[in-house]
Short mmCIF file of C-alpha atoms and ligand atoms in Angstrom, two decimals:
data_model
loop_
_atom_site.label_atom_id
_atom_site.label_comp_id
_atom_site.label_asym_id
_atom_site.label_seq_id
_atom_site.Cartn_x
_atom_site.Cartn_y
_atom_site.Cartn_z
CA UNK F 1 0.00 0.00 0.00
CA UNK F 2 0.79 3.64 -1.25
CA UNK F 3 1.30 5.42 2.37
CA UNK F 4 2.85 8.63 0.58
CA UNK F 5 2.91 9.52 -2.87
CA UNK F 6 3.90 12.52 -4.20
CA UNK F 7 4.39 13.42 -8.27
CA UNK F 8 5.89 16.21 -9.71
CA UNK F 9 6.50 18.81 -6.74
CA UNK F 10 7.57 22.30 -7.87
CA UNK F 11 9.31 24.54 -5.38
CA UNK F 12 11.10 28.20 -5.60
CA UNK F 13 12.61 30.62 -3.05
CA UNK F 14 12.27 34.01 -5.09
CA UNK F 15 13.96 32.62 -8.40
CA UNK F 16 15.93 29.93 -6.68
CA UNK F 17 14.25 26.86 -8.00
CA UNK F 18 15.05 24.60 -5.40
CA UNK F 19 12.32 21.33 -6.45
CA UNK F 20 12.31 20.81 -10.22
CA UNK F 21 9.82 17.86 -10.65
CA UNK F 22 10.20 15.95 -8.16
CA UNK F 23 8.02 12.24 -7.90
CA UNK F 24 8.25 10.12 -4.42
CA UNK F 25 6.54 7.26 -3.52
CA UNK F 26 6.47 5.77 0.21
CA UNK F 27 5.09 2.09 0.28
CA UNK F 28 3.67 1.04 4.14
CA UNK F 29 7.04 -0.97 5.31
CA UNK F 30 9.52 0.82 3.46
CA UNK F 31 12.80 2.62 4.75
CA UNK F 32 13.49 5.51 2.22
CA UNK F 33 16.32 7.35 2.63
CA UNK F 34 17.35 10.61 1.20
CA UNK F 35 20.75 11.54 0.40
CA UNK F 36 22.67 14.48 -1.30
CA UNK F 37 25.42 17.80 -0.68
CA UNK F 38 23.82 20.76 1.37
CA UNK F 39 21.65 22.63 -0.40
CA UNK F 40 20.46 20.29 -3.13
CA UNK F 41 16.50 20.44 -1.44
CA UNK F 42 16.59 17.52 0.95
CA UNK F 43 14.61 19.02 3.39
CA UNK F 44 12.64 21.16 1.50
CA UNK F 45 11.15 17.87 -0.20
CA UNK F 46 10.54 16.76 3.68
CA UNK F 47 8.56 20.05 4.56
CA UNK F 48 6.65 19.70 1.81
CA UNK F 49 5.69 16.46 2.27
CA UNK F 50 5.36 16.99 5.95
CA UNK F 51 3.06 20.25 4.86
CA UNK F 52 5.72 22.81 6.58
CA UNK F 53 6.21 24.17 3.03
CA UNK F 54 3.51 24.27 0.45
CA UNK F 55 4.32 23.12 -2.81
CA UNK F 56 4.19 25.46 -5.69
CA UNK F 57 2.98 22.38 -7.98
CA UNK F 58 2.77 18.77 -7.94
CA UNK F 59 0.18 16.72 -6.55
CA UNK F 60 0.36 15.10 -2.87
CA UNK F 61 -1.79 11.55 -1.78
CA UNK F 62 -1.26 10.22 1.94
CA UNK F 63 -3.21 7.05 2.14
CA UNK F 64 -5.05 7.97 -1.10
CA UNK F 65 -6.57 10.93 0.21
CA UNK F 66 -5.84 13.61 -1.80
CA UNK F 67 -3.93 16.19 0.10
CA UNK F 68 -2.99 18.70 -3.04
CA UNK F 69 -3.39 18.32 -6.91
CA UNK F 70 -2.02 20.23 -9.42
CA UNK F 71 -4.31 22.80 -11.55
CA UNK F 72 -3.24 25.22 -13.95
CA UNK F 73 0.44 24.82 -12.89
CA UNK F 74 -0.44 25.69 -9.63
CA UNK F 75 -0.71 23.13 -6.47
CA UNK F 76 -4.20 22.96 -4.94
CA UNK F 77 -4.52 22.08 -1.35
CA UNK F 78 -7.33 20.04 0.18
CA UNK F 79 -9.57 21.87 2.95
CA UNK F 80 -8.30 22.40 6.40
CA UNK F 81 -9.84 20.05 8.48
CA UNK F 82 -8.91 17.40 5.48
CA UNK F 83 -5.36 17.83 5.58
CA UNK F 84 -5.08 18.25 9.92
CA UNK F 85 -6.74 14.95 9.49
CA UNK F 86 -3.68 13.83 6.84
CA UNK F 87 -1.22 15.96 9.08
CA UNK F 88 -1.88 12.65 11.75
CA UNK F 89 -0.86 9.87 9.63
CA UNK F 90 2.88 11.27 10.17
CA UNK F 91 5.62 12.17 12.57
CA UNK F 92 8.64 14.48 12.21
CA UNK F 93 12.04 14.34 13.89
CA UNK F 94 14.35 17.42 13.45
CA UNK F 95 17.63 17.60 13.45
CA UNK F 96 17.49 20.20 16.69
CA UNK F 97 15.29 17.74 18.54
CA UNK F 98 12.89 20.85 19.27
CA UNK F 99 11.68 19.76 22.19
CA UNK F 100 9.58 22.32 24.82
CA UNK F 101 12.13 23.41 26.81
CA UNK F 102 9.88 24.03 29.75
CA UNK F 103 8.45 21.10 29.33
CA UNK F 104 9.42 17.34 31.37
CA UNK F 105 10.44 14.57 29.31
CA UNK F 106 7.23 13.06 30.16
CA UNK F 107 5.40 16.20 29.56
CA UNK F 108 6.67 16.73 26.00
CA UNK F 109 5.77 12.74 25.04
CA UNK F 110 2.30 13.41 26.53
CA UNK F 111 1.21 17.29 25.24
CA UNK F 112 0.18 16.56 21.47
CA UNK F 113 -1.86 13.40 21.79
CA UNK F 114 -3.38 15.20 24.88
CA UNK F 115 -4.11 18.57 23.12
CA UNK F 116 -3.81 17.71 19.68
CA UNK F 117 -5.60 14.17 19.53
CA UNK F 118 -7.47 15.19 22.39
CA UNK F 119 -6.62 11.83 23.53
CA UNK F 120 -7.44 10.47 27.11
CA UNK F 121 -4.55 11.62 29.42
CA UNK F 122 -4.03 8.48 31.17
CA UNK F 123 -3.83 6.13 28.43
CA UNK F 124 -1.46 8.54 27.10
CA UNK F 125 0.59 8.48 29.57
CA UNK F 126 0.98 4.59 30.05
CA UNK F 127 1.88 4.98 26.56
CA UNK F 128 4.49 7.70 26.87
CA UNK F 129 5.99 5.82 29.41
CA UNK F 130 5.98 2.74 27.47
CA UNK F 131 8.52 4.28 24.79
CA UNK F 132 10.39 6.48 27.14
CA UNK F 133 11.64 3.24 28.60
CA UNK F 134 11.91 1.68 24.95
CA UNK F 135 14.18 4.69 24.06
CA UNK F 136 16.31 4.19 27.61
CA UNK F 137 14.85 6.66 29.30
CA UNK F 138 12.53 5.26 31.55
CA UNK F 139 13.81 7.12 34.97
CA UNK F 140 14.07 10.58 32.83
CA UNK F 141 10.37 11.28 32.67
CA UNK F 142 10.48 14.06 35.27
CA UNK F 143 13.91 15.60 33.59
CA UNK F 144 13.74 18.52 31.60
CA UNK F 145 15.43 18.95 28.29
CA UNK F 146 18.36 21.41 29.60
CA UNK F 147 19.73 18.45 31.40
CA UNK F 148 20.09 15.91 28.57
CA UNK F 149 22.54 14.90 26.34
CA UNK F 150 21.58 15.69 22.71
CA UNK F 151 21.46 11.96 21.91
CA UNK F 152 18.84 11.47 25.07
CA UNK F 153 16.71 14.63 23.95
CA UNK F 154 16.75 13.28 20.18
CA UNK F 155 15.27 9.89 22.18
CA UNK F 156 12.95 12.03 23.54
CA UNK F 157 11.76 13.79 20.46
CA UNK F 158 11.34 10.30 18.95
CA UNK F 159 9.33 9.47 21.46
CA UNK F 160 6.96 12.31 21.21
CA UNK F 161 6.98 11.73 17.61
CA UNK F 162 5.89 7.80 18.15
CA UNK F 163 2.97 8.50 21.18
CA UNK F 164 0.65 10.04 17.86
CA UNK F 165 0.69 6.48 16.44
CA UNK F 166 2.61 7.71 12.98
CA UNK F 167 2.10 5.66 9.57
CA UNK F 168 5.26 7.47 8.47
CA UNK F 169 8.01 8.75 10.57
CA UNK F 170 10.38 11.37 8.50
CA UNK F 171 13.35 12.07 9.91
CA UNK F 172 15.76 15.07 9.14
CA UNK F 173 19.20 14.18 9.43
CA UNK F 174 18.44 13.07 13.13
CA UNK F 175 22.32 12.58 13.75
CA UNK F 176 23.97 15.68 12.43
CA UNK F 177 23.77 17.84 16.00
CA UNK F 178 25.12 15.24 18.26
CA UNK F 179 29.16 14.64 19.03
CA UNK F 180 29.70 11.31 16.82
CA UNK F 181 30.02 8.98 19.76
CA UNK F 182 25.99 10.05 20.28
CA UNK F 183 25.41 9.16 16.85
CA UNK F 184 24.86 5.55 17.07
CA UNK F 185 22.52 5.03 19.67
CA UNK F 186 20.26 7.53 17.65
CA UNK F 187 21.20 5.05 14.45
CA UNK F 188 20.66 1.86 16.67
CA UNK F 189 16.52 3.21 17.74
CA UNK F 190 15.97 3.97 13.88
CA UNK F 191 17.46 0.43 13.13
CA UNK F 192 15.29 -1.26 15.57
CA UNK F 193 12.24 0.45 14.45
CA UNK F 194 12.78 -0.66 10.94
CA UNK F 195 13.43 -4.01 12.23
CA UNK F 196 9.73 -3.68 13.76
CA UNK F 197 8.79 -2.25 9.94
CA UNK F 198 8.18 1.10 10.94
CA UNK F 199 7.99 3.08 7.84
CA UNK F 200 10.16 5.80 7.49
CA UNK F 201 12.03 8.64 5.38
CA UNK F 202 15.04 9.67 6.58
CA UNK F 203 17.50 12.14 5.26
CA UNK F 204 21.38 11.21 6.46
CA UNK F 205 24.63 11.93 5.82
CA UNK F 206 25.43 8.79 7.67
CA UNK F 207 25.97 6.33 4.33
CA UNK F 208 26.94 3.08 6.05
CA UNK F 209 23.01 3.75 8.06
CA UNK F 210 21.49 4.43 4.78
CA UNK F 211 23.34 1.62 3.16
CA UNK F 212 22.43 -1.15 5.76
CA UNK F 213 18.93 -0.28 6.81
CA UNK F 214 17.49 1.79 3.66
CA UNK F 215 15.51 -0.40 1.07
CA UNK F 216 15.70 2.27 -1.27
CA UNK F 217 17.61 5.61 -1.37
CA UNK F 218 17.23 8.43 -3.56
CA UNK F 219 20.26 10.60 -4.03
CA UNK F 220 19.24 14.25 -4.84
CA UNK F 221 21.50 16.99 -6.64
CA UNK F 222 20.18 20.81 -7.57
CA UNK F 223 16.72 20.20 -6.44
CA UNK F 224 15.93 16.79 -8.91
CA UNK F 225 16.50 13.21 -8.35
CA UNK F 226 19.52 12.79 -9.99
CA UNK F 227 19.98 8.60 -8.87
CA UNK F 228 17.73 6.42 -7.10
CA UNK F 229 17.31 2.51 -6.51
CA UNK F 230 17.97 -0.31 -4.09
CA UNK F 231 21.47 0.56 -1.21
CA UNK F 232 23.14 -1.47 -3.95
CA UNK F 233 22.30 -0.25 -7.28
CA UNK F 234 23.09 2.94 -5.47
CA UNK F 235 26.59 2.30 -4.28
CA UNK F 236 27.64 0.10 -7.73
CA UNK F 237 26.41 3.32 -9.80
CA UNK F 238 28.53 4.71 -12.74
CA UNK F 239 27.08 7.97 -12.31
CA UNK F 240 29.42 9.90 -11.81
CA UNK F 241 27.98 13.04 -9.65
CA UNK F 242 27.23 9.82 -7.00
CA UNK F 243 30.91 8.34 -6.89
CA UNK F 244 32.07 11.79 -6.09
CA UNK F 245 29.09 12.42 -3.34
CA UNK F 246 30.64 8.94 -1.40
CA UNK F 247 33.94 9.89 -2.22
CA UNK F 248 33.52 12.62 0.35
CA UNK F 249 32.54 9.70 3.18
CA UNK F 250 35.70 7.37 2.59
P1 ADP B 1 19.30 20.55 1.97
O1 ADP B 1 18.38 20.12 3.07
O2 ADP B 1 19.50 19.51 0.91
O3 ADP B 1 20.62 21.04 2.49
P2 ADP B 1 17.42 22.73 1.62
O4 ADP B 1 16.14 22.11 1.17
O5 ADP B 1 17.52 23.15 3.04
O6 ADP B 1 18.63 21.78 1.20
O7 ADP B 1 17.70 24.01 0.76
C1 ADP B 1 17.73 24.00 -0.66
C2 ADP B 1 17.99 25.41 -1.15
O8 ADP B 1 16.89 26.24 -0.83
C3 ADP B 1 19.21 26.07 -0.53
O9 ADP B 1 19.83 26.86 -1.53
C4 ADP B 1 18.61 26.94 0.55
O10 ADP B 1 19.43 28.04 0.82
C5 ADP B 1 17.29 27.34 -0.05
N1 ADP B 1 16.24 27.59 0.94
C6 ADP B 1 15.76 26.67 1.82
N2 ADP B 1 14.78 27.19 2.56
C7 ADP B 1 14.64 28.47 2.16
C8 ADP B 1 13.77 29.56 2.55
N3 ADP B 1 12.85 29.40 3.50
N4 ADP B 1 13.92 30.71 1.90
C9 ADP B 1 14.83 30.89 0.93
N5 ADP B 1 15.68 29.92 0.50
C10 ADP B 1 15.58 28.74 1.11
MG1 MG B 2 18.67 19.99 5.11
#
């Protein structure tokens, strides 16, 4: 099943064309990851998928449902209450964990199925406690952010994330503002949740991660897809732009 699918996304900043026709397809299962040098639109694509950006054009399904289709050139968004409904079939991780600092641990996991979902509080809270202590933090639920390390408040945001019962999880390099010896126990939860077939998009810099756990990776360049396919059509490509992109990782 089609849990994302977007076709032919058009985005500028002012004359900076920074998504020229871009088509993405997440199947329920899948581990996509998204690869590419700074600036080629990486996580652009994500807020537009995520609805942080609007697209300019291109048409947008979760599920099916149509969140935006493309008339006249132009992209046309569903109604409000349509797309909040869309906005819960997925989660977001940022690379800052952006987490409330005045918020507890606990407090953060439980404040958007509460508000948002309008959820009941205490079944929400045996559930944010449930993947507090799958992330390792089970005896941090009463700690604030400010006294974390950055690889326990990225647990935390992925956490928070996971309590609104995501189809999709998209991730935005998740690693990339932690000291590299943090780095792999943020890898290792993403690993385990693919083994558990969590679907996710994630864009890395970390190519061994995308390598192992990715079943398909789409290498971007200047806003287009320049490469895409299976970890190892990816790393045995000829194209060239690629082989210099890894070069920079050996
Ligand atoms: P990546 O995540 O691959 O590094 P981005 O999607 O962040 O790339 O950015 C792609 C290009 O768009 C860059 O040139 C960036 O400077 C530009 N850009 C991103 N967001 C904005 C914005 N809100 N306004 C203007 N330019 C932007
Ligand atoms: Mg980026």
């Amino acid at each position: 099943m089609k849990l994302l699918e977007m076709s032919h996304v058009k985005k500028k900043f002012g004359d900076l064309e920074v998504l020229k026709d871009i088509s993405v397809t997440v199947e329920e299962g899948q581990v996509l990851a998204i690869i590419g040098p700074s600036g080629s639109g990486k996580s652009t694509l994500l807020r537009c998928a995520t609805m942080l950006e609007t697209m300019d054009d291109g048409e947008m399904y979760y599920l099916g449902e149509q969140a935006a289709k493309s008339e006249g050139g132009k992209a046309v968004y569903a109604k409000q209450a349509e797309l909040r409904r869309m906005q819960g079939y997925y989660g977001l991780v940022f690379q800052n964990f952006n987490l409330f600092p005045h918020f507890s641990v606990l407090k953060n996991v439980m404040d958007a199925p509460v508000h948002v979902q309008k959820r009941d509080k205490a079944e929400v809270e045996k559930q944010a406690r449930g993947l507090l202590d799958k992330m390792g933090l089970g005896d941090k639920a009463d700690a604030y952010p400010y006294q974390l390390s950055g690889g326990q408040q990225q647990r935390v945001s992925i956490a928070r994330a996971l309590a609104m019962n995501p189809k999709i999880l998209f991730f935005d390099e998740p690693t990339s503002a932690l000291d590299p010896e943090l780095t792999g126990e943020i890898l290792k939860v993403i690993r385990d949740l693919a083994a558990e077939h969590m679907t996710m998009v994630i864009v890395t810099h970390e190519m061994n991660f995308a390598r192992n756990v990715a079943d398909h990776i789409i290498f971007m360049e200047h806003g287009v897809i320049a490469e895409q396919g299976t970890p190892e059509e990816l790393f045995n490509s000829g194209n060239q732009r690629m082989r210099e992109f890894l070069g920079k990782f050996e």
